[in-house]
Coordinates of C-alpha atoms in Angstrom, one line a residue:
M961 CA -6.9 -7.3 -35.2
I962 CA -10.2 -7.6 -33.2
K963 CA -8.2 -7.3 -29.9
S964 CA -6.6 -4.1 -31.3
L965 CA -9.9 -2.7 -32.3
L966 CA -11.4 -3.5 -28.9
G967 CA -8.4 -1.8 -27.3
C968 CA -8.9 1.3 -29.3
A969 CA -12.6 1.4 -28.5
L970 CA -11.9 1.0 -24.8
A971 CA -9.2 3.7 -24.9
G972 CA -11.7 6.0 -26.6
L973 CA -14.4 5.3 -24.0
I974 CA -11.9 5.9 -21.2
A975 CA -10.9 9.2 -22.8
L976 CA -14.5 10.2 -23.2
H977 CA -15.3 9.5 -19.6
A978 CA -12.1 11.3 -18.5
A979 CA -13.3 14.4 -20.5
Q980 CA -16.7 14.2 -18.9
A981 CA -15.1 13.9 -15.4
A982 CA -12.9 16.9 -16.1
S983 CA -16.1 19.1 -16.5
I984 CA -17.8 17.7 -13.5
P985 CA -17.5 19.7 -10.2
D986 CA -15.7 18.2 -7.3
L987 CA -17.3 14.9 -6.2
G988 CA -14.7 13.9 -3.7
P989 CA -15.6 12.6 -0.3
V990 CA -15.7 15.0 2.6
A991 CA -14.8 14.2 6.2
V992 CA -16.8 15.5 9.1
E993 CA -15.0 18.5 10.7
A994 CA -17.3 19.6 13.4
R995 CA -16.6 23.0 15.1
D996 CA -18.5 25.0 17.6
S997 CA -20.4 27.9 16.2
G998 CA -20.6 29.7 19.5
L999 CA -24.3 29.8 19.3
P1000 CA -26.2 28.7 22.4
E1001 CA -28.0 25.3 22.7
G1002 CA -31.5 25.5 21.3
W1003 CA -30.7 28.7 19.4
A1004 CA -33.1 27.8 16.6
Q1005 CA -36.0 26.6 18.7
H1006 CA -35.8 29.6 21.0
G1007 CA -35.7 32.3 18.4
V1008 CA -37.1 33.6 15.2
F1009 CA -35.8 33.2 11.6
V1010 CA -35.9 35.6 8.6
E1011 CA -36.0 34.1 5.1
I1012 CA -33.8 36.1 2.7
L1013 CA -33.3 36.1 -1.1
V1014 CA -29.7 37.4 -1.3
R1015 CA -30.4 38.7 -4.8
A1016 CA -33.1 41.0 -3.4
Y1017 CA -31.7 42.1 -0.1
Q1018 CA -28.7 44.5 -0.5
D1019 CA -26.5 45.3 -3.5
S1020 CA -22.9 46.3 -2.4
N1021 CA -21.4 47.1 -5.8
G1022 CA -24.0 49.0 -7.8
D1023 CA -24.8 46.2 -10.4
G1024 CA -28.4 46.1 -9.2
I1025 CA -28.1 42.6 -7.8
G1026 CA -28.0 41.8 -4.0
D1027 CA -24.9 40.0 -2.9
L1028 CA -23.3 38.4 0.1
N1029 CA -21.3 41.5 1.1
G1030 CA -24.5 43.5 1.0
L1031 CA -26.2 41.1 3.3
T1032 CA -23.2 41.2 5.7
S1033 CA -23.5 45.0 5.8
R1034 CA -27.1 44.5 7.0
L1035 CA -26.4 42.1 9.8
D1036 CA -26.6 44.9 12.4
Y1037 CA -30.2 45.6 11.2
L1038 CA -31.1 41.9 11.6
K1039 CA -29.6 41.9 15.0
S1040 CA -31.7 44.9 16.0
L1041 CA -34.7 43.1 14.6
G1042 CA -34.0 40.4 17.1
V1043 CA -33.8 37.4 14.9
S1044 CA -31.6 34.5 15.9
G1045 CA -31.4 32.8 12.5
I1046 CA -31.3 33.5 8.8
W1047 CA -32.5 31.2 6.1
L1048 CA -30.9 32.0 2.7
M1049 CA -32.7 30.9 -0.4
P1050 CA -30.3 29.1 -2.7
I1051 CA -26.8 30.6 -3.0
F1052 CA -25.3 28.0 -5.3
K1053 CA -24.2 28.5 -8.8
S1054 CA -27.4 28.2 -10.9
Q1055 CA -28.8 28.1 -14.4
D1056 CA -31.7 30.5 -13.6
H1057 CA -29.6 33.3 -12.1
D1058 CA -32.7 34.4 -10.1
H1059 CA -34.3 32.2 -7.5
G1060 CA -31.4 29.7 -7.6
Y1061 CA -33.2 26.4 -7.5
H1062 CA -31.7 25.3 -10.9
V1063 CA -28.3 24.3 -9.4
T1064 CA -25.3 23.7 -11.6
D1065 CA -22.7 23.3 -8.9
F1066 CA -23.6 22.3 -5.3
R1067 CA -20.2 23.5 -3.9
A1068 CA -19.9 26.9 -5.6
I1069 CA -21.4 30.3 -4.9
E1070 CA -23.5 32.0 -7.5
P1071 CA -21.1 34.4 -9.1
D1072 CA -23.6 37.3 -8.9
Y1073 CA -23.4 36.9 -5.1
G1074 CA -19.7 36.9 -4.6
T1075 CA -17.1 34.2 -3.5
L1076 CA -16.7 31.5 -0.9
A1077 CA -14.5 34.0 1.0
D1078 CA -17.4 36.4 1.1
F1079 CA -19.6 33.6 2.3
D1080 CA -17.1 32.6 5.0
R1081 CA -17.1 36.3 6.2
L1082 CA -20.9 36.4 6.3
I1083 CA -21.0 33.3 8.5
A1084 CA -18.3 34.6 10.9
E1085 CA -19.9 38.0 11.2
A1086 CA -23.4 36.5 11.8
H1087 CA -22.0 34.2 14.5
R1088 CA -20.3 37.2 16.1
R1089 CA -23.7 38.7 16.5
G1090 CA -25.3 35.5 17.8
I1091 CA -27.2 34.8 14.5
G1092 CA -27.2 31.3 12.9
V1093 CA -27.3 30.8 9.1
I1094 CA -29.1 28.0 7.4
I1095 CA -29.0 27.6 3.6
D1096 CA -31.4 26.1 1.0
Y1097 CA -30.5 22.7 -0.4
T1098 CA -32.3 20.7 -3.1
L1099 CA -31.8 16.9 -2.9
N1100 CA -34.4 16.0 -5.4
H1101 CA -33.0 17.5 -8.6
S1102 CA -30.3 19.5 -10.4
S1103 CA -30.4 21.8 -13.3
A1104 CA -30.4 20.1 -16.7
E1105 CA -27.2 22.1 -17.3
H1106 CA -25.5 20.5 -14.4
P1107 CA -22.4 18.6 -15.8
L1108 CA -23.6 15.4 -14.0
F1109 CA -26.8 15.4 -16.1
D1110 CA -24.8 16.3 -19.2
A1111 CA -22.7 13.2 -18.6
A1112 CA -25.7 11.1 -17.8
T1113 CA -27.3 11.9 -21.1
D1114 CA -24.2 10.6 -23.0
G1115 CA -25.5 7.1 -23.1
K1116 CA -25.9 4.0 -21.0
T1117 CA -22.1 3.5 -20.8
S1118 CA -21.7 6.8 -18.8
P1119 CA -20.8 6.1 -15.2
Y1120 CA -23.3 8.8 -14.2
R1121 CA -26.2 7.4 -16.2
D1122 CA -27.8 5.9 -13.1
W1123 CA -27.5 9.1 -11.2
Y1124 CA -30.8 10.2 -12.7
V1125 CA -34.1 8.4 -13.4
W1126 CA -34.6 6.9 -16.9
A1127 CA -37.2 4.8 -18.6
K1128 CA -37.6 3.1 -22.0
P1129 CA -40.1 3.4 -23.5
K1130 CA -41.5 6.6 -22.1
P1131 CA -44.1 5.8 -19.4
S1132 CA -47.6 7.2 -19.8
G1133 CA -50.3 8.2 -17.4
W1134 CA -48.2 10.3 -15.1
T1135 CA -49.0 13.8 -13.9
T1136 CA -47.0 15.9 -11.4
F1137 CA -46.5 19.6 -10.7
S1138 CA -45.5 20.4 -14.3
G1139 CA -47.8 17.9 -16.0
D1140 CA -46.2 14.9 -17.7
P1141 CA -42.9 14.4 -15.8
W1142 CA -41.2 12.2 -18.4
H1143 CA -39.1 14.0 -20.9
E1144 CA -37.8 12.3 -24.1
V1145 CA -34.2 12.1 -25.1
G1146 CA -34.0 9.9 -28.2
D1147 CA -35.9 6.6 -27.6
E1148 CA -35.7 7.1 -23.8
A1149 CA -37.1 9.5 -21.2
Y1150 CA -35.8 11.0 -18.0
Y1151 CA -38.0 12.0 -15.0
G1152 CA -38.4 15.6 -13.9
A1153 CA -41.3 16.2 -11.5
F1154 CA -40.8 20.0 -11.8
G1155 CA -40.2 20.2 -15.6
D1156 CA -37.6 19.3 -18.2
A1157 CA -35.1 21.8 -16.9
L1158 CA -35.0 20.1 -13.5
P1159 CA -34.2 16.3 -13.9
D1160 CA -34.7 14.3 -10.7
F1161 CA -31.7 12.5 -9.1
N1162 CA -32.0 8.8 -8.6
L1163 CA -31.8 8.7 -4.9
R1164 CA -32.1 4.9 -4.8
N1165 CA -28.5 5.0 -6.0
P1166 CA -26.2 5.0 -2.9
A1167 CA -23.6 7.0 -4.8
V1168 CA -26.1 9.8 -5.3
L1169 CA -27.0 10.1 -1.7
D1170 CA -23.4 10.0 -0.7
F1171 CA -22.8 12.8 -3.2
H1172 CA -25.4 14.9 -1.4
L1173 CA -24.2 14.0 2.1
D1174 CA -20.7 15.1 1.1
N1175 CA -22.0 18.4 -0.3
L1176 CA -23.8 19.0 3.0
K1177 CA -20.5 18.3 4.9
F1178 CA -18.7 20.7 2.6
W1179 CA -21.0 23.5 3.8
L1180 CA -21.2 22.3 7.4
N1181 CA -17.4 22.3 7.6
R1182 CA -17.5 26.0 6.5
G1183 CA -19.7 26.8 9.5
V1184 CA -23.2 26.6 8.1
D1185 CA -25.7 26.0 11.0
G1186 CA -28.1 23.9 9.0
F1187 CA -30.4 23.6 6.0
R1188 CA -33.8 24.2 4.7
F1189 CA -34.5 21.2 2.4
D1190 CA -36.6 21.8 -0.7
A1191 CA -39.3 19.4 -2.1
V1192 CA -38.6 16.5 0.2
G1193 CA -42.0 14.9 -0.6
V1194 CA -40.9 13.9 -4.1
L1195 CA -37.4 12.4 -3.5
V1196 CA -38.5 8.9 -4.6
E1197 CA -41.3 7.8 -6.9
N1198 CA -42.8 4.3 -7.1
S1199 CA -45.5 4.6 -9.7
S1200 CA -47.8 7.1 -11.5
V1201 CA -50.1 7.1 -8.4
A1202 CA -47.3 6.9 -5.9
W1203 CA -44.8 9.6 -6.7
E1204 CA -45.2 11.8 -3.7
N1205 CA -44.7 11.2 0.1
Q1206 CA -43.3 7.7 -0.3
P1207 CA -41.8 5.9 2.7
E1208 CA -38.3 6.0 1.2
N1209 CA -38.3 9.8 1.5
H1210 CA -38.4 9.6 5.3
Q1211 CA -35.6 7.1 5.3
I1212 CA -33.4 9.5 3.3
M1213 CA -34.2 12.5 5.5
H1214 CA -33.5 10.5 8.6
K1215 CA -30.0 9.8 7.3
V1216 CA -29.5 13.5 6.6
R1217 CA -30.7 14.3 10.1
A1218 CA -28.2 11.8 11.5
L1219 CA -25.4 13.6 9.6
L1220 CA -26.4 17.0 11.1
D1221 CA -26.5 15.4 14.6
Q1222 CA -22.8 14.7 14.3
Y1223 CA -22.1 18.4 14.1
G1224 CA -24.1 19.5 17.1
K1225 CA -26.4 22.5 17.5
R1226 CA -27.4 22.3 13.8
Y1227 CA -31.0 22.8 12.6
M1228 CA -32.9 21.5 9.6
V1229 CA -36.4 22.2 8.4
C1230 CA -38.1 20.6 5.4
E1231 CA -40.6 21.7 2.8
A1232 CA -43.4 19.1 2.4
P1233 CA -46.6 21.1 1.8
S1234 CA -48.8 18.0 1.3
D1235 CA -47.8 16.1 4.4
P1236 CA -45.9 18.4 6.8
G1237 CA -46.7 16.5 10.0
A1238 CA -45.1 13.2 8.8
F1239 CA -41.9 14.9 7.8
A1240 CA -41.7 16.7 11.2
A1241 CA -41.5 13.3 12.9
P1242 CA -38.2 12.4 14.7
D1243 CA -37.6 9.5 12.3
S1244 CA -37.8 11.8 9.3
C1245 CA -36.7 15.5 9.1
G1246 CA -37.5 16.2 12.7
S1247 CA -39.0 19.6 11.6
A1248 CA -41.1 20.8 8.7
F1249 CA -43.0 23.9 7.8
A1250 CA -46.6 23.9 9.1
F1251 CA -48.2 24.7 5.8
G1252 CA -51.9 25.4 6.0
L1253 CA -51.7 27.1 9.3
Q1254 CA -50.8 30.4 7.8
K1255 CA -53.8 30.5 5.5
H1256 CA -56.1 29.7 8.5
I1257 CA -54.6 32.5 10.5
I1258 CA -55.0 35.0 7.7
K1259 CA -58.5 33.9 7.0
S1260 CA -59.4 34.3 10.7
V1261 CA -58.0 37.9 10.6
K1262 CA -59.9 38.7 7.4
M1263 CA -63.2 37.1 8.6
G1264 CA -63.0 38.7 12.1
R1265 CA -63.3 35.4 14.0
L1266 CA -61.3 32.4 14.9
M1267 CA -61.7 29.8 12.1
P1268 CA -62.0 26.1 13.1
D1269 CA -59.0 25.1 11.1
V1270 CA -56.7 27.1 13.3
L1271 CA -57.6 25.0 16.3
Y1272 CA -57.7 21.8 14.3
T1273 CA -54.2 22.3 12.9
L1274 CA -52.8 23.1 16.3
K1275 CA -54.3 19.9 17.6
T1276 CA -53.3 17.6 14.8
L1277 CA -49.8 18.8 13.7
P1278 CA -46.8 18.7 16.0
V1279 CA -46.5 22.5 15.6
A1280 CA -44.2 22.9 18.6
R1281 CA -41.3 21.4 16.6
M1282 CA -42.3 22.8 13.2
G1283 CA -41.5 26.0 11.3
T1284 CA -44.4 28.5 11.2
L1285 CA -44.9 31.3 8.7
L1286 CA -47.4 33.8 7.3
A1287 CA -45.9 33.9 3.8
N1288 CA -42.7 33.0 1.9
H1289 CA -41.2 33.1 -1.6
D1290 CA -43.7 30.8 -3.2
A1291 CA -47.1 31.9 -4.5
F1292 CA -48.8 28.7 -3.3
A1293 CA -48.1 29.8 0.3
G1294 CA -49.8 33.1 -0.3
N1295 CA -49.1 36.6 -1.6
R1296 CA -47.2 39.2 0.3
L1297 CA -49.0 39.8 3.5
Y1298 CA -49.6 43.4 2.5
Q1299 CA -51.6 42.3 -0.5
Q1300 CA -53.5 39.6 1.4
L1301 CA -54.7 42.1 4.0
Q1302 CA -55.0 45.0 1.5
G1303 CA -52.7 47.3 3.5
D1304 CA -54.8 47.1 6.8
E1305 CA -52.0 47.5 9.3
A1306 CA -54.2 46.6 12.3
A1307 CA -55.1 43.3 10.7
Y1308 CA -51.4 42.9 9.7
K1309 CA -50.4 43.3 13.4
L1310 CA -53.0 40.7 14.4
A1311 CA -51.6 38.2 12.0
A1312 CA -48.0 38.9 13.1
A1313 CA -49.0 38.7 16.8
T1314 CA -50.6 35.3 16.1
L1315 CA -47.5 33.9 14.4
L1316 CA -45.1 35.2 17.1
T1317 CA -47.0 34.0 20.1
L1318 CA -48.1 30.5 18.9
P1319 CA -45.9 27.4 19.3
G1320 CA -43.2 26.5 16.7
T1321 CA -40.2 28.3 15.2
P1322 CA -41.5 31.4 13.4
F1323 CA -40.1 32.4 10.0
I1324 CA -40.7 35.8 8.7
Y1325 CA -40.1 36.6 5.0
Y1326 CA -37.7 39.5 4.4
G1327 CA -39.5 42.8 4.4
E1328 CA -42.5 41.3 6.1
E1329 CA -41.6 43.3 9.2
I1330 CA -42.0 46.6 7.3
G1331 CA -45.1 45.7 5.3
L1332 CA -43.2 45.1 2.0
S1333 CA -45.6 44.7 -0.9
A1334 CA -45.4 42.9 -4.2
S1335 CA -43.1 43.9 -7.1
T1336 CA -44.8 44.4 -10.5
P1337 CA -44.7 44.1 -13.5
V1338 CA -42.8 40.9 -13.6
A1339 CA -42.7 37.8 -15.8
Q1340 CA -43.8 35.2 -13.2
Q1341 CA -46.2 35.2 -10.2
D1342 CA -43.5 34.0 -7.8
Q1343 CA -41.3 37.0 -8.9
E1344 CA -43.9 39.4 -7.5
L1345 CA -43.0 38.1 -4.0
R1346 CA -39.3 38.5 -4.5
G1347 CA -38.8 42.2 -5.1
P1348 CA -36.0 44.3 -3.7
M1349 CA -35.9 45.1 0.0
S1350 CA -36.8 48.7 0.8
W1351 CA -34.4 50.5 3.1
T1352 CA -35.1 54.1 2.3
A1353 CA -37.7 56.2 0.4
G1354 CA -35.1 57.4 -2.1
N1355 CA -34.2 56.3 -5.6
G1356 CA -33.2 52.6 -5.5
A1357 CA -34.9 52.3 -2.1
G1358 CA -31.5 52.0 -0.5
F1359 CA -31.2 48.6 -2.1
T1360 CA -28.9 49.7 -5.0
S1361 CA -27.2 52.7 -6.5
G1362 CA -27.7 51.1 -9.9
K1363 CA -30.7 49.8 -11.8
P1364 CA -32.4 47.1 -9.7
F1365 CA -32.6 43.6 -11.2
R1366 CA -36.4 43.7 -10.7
P1367 CA -38.8 46.7 -10.2
L1368 CA -39.0 48.1 -6.7
V1369 CA -42.0 47.0 -4.7
E1370 CA -45.1 49.1 -5.0
N1371 CA -45.0 50.7 -1.6
A1372 CA -41.3 51.3 -1.3
R1373 CA -41.7 55.0 -0.6
T1374 CA -44.0 54.5 2.3
H1375 CA -42.9 51.2 3.7
N1376 CA -39.2 51.1 4.3
V1377 CA -36.8 50.7 7.2
A1378 CA -35.8 54.4 7.4
T1379 CA -39.4 55.6 7.6
E1380 CA -40.5 53.0 10.2
D1381 CA -37.3 52.8 12.3
G1382 CA -37.9 54.1 15.9
K1383 CA -41.5 55.2 15.0
P1384 CA -43.9 54.2 17.7
G1385 CA -46.8 52.1 16.3
S1386 CA -45.0 51.2 13.1
L1387 CA -44.9 47.6 11.9
L1388 CA -41.2 47.5 12.4
S1389 CA -41.5 48.6 16.0
F1390 CA -44.2 46.1 16.5
Y1391 CA -42.2 43.2 15.1
R1392 CA -39.2 44.2 17.1
A1393 CA -41.1 44.3 20.3
L1394 CA -42.8 40.9 19.8
I1395 CA -39.6 39.2 18.7
K1396 CA -37.8 40.6 21.7
L1397 CA -40.5 39.3 24.0
R1398 CA -40.6 35.9 22.4
T1399 CA -36.9 35.4 22.7
A1400 CA -36.9 36.7 26.3
E1401 CA -39.8 34.5 27.4
P1402 CA -39.3 30.7 27.2
A1403 CA -43.1 30.4 27.8
L1404 CA -43.6 31.9 24.3
S1405 CA -40.8 30.1 22.4
T1406 CA -41.0 26.6 23.9
G1407 CA -43.8 26.6 26.5
S1408 CA -47.0 24.6 26.5
F1409 CA -50.1 25.8 24.6
T1410 CA -53.7 25.8 25.9
A1411 CA -56.5 27.2 23.8
L1412 CA -59.2 29.2 25.8
S1413 CA -61.4 30.2 22.8
K1414 CA -63.9 28.2 20.8
E1415 CA -64.2 28.3 17.0
H1416 CA -65.9 31.3 15.4
E1417 CA -65.4 33.5 18.5
P1418 CA -64.0 37.0 17.7
I1419 CA -61.2 36.6 20.3
F1420 CA -58.5 34.0 20.0
A1421 CA -57.2 33.6 23.6
F1422 CA -54.7 31.0 24.8
L1423 CA -52.1 30.4 27.5
R1424 CA -48.4 29.8 27.0
E1425 CA -46.7 28.3 30.1
Q1426 CA -43.3 27.2 31.1
G1427 CA -41.9 26.8 34.6
D1428 CA -43.3 29.6 36.9
T1429 CA -44.3 31.8 33.9
R1430 CA -47.8 31.9 32.5
L1431 CA -48.6 34.3 29.7
L1432 CA -52.2 35.0 28.5
V1433 CA -52.5 36.0 24.8
A1434 CA -55.8 37.5 23.6
L1435 CA -56.3 38.6 20.0
N1436 CA -59.5 40.3 18.9
Y1437 CA -59.9 39.5 15.2
A1438 CA -63.1 41.5 15.0
A1439 CA -63.4 45.2 13.9
R1440 CA -65.6 45.8 17.0
P1441 CA -65.2 45.5 20.7
A1442 CA -65.4 42.0 22.1
S1443 CA -65.0 40.2 25.4
I1444 CA -64.2 36.7 26.6
G1445 CA -64.7 35.0 29.9
L1446 CA -61.6 33.5 31.4
P1447 CA -61.6 30.1 33.1
G1448 CA -61.1 29.6 36.8
G1449 CA -57.6 29.8 38.0
I1450 CA -57.0 33.1 36.4
D1451 CA -57.4 36.1 38.7
C1452 CA -58.3 39.3 36.9
K1453 CA -56.7 41.4 39.7
S1454 CA -53.4 39.7 39.2
L1455 CA -53.1 40.1 35.4
Q1456 CA -50.1 42.3 34.4
L1457 CA -50.1 44.1 31.1
V1458 CA -47.1 43.2 28.9
V1459 CA -48.1 44.2 25.3
S1460 CA -51.1 46.1 24.1
Q1461 CA -51.8 47.3 20.5
P1462 CA -53.5 49.7 20.4
A1463 CA -51.9 51.0 23.6
A1464 CA -53.8 50.5 26.9
K1465 CA -52.8 51.8 30.3
A1466 CA -54.5 49.0 32.3
V1467 CA -55.8 45.5 31.9
P1468 CA -59.3 45.7 30.5
A1469 CA -60.9 43.1 32.8
S1470 CA -63.9 43.2 35.1
G1471 CA -66.5 41.0 36.9
K1472 CA -66.4 38.2 39.3
S1473 CA -65.9 35.7 36.6
C1474 CA -62.9 37.6 35.1
E1475 CA -64.2 38.9 31.8
L1476 CA -61.6 40.3 29.5
K1477 CA -62.7 43.2 27.2
L1478 CA -60.8 44.0 24.1
A1479 CA -61.0 47.0 21.7
P1480 CA -61.4 46.4 18.0
Q1481 CA -58.5 44.4 16.5
Q1482 CA -56.6 44.6 19.8
V1483 CA -53.5 42.6 20.7
L1484 CA -53.1 41.8 24.4
I1485 CA -50.4 39.8 26.1
L1486 CA -50.6 39.5 29.8
K1487 CA -48.8 37.8 32.7
A1488 CA -51.2 35.6 34.6
P1489 CA -49.6 34.5 37.8
R1490 CA -50.9 31.3 39.3
Q1491 CA -53.1 31.6 42.4
G1492 CA -51.9 30.4 45.7

């Protein structure tokens, strides 16, 4: 009788787990199937990326929501902008149906965006134009509505219980981004550093890391050129005072890096705002965003002089192998550049010129190249930064023929592609010129960097050198004329004008000691041949 009861109980447990497994997305192993993208070696390091929220870029079917087919229809524009790479914010099926970070299936496209076939076409068309595509991926957590978490909450007998982080009793004394990260379920609690809707994976469990690596291979096998990894600083937590930037995080990311290396010509960049330099190390991600630098650049532009933190950051971070930016989709990184600089386009161009001439791999946020502003009113601060792209001055801003999922940005009628396209002096023309120059001149993309200015000077001047090419960049942050004396080895008479904004017909230099004179808020890029 007891044996019979045990048999029934076991059969019931097996049936329960079978039902759970039936609702869980494909977890099967994926083999490496490397194929050549056709992109050149070093395509990412030698070019410029644009970050795109698919939902906000281009609607192709009139439902007011941007989609993959809409983005594909705008690839010629991105080619004309000169970018060599696109970073797509999350495109996976999600709970939030907005920014996409509440993932419910790591191998499925968000239905609002289209299908896997649409995605495959996007990749093929991007590659045909010489543009790489990297996608956002979150290792740290899933949505609370992910079937894996649903199975994990079913009790300790669930085979997926240990895929998430649990404690009994609920720990106390912890504070992370959302406050207390421990969320009660019965007499236990699960860990979610970003809130109860985003439970953290247990990345100490080898099966969980294998799950993610297989997901990455799924997308790499479809032709994806790499990934932007979200929140890598919080992958593993060791205590209430050691929950961020733990050594295990670097070990995990090094394994991920090793996987991408098997595919060749793949690029990855990590988000780790509180310790970007460590994650940019070769034994970790290999590249991370240089958070902090953008705020120092913008502060310099606003203050009218070179702030010390710019030089300090360029000395202390391995910026040459990092992603650089002025703004992105997160409010902590800063508002839309248009808001930060209060619509001052001369200041805007100074900030852009700084980004596009310094070392690193620049990332511009969609619409940054036309001065896209914030979108209001919205429910959350981050949503202000994620308004629809402005293509025309007409109704729907060329983004949609229907009602946009979010209000159009505030300056859609004045700052849009149609208005700025081909217009001398426009932001779009300025970005195109600088991106073209950067990709054409290895000295700007991967060359050495030598600062010529001291802190608090109105002009930020520096040299970028590679091979026989030496470029001199001089940016006058002040709203008044300023000058800077150039060091020996630079002959004023040999300087050749490459870029000047506002326009200049000749190199503004004089004196035996080679003094460079700049107009208010002027951008100058000059060729400086070596003497002898």
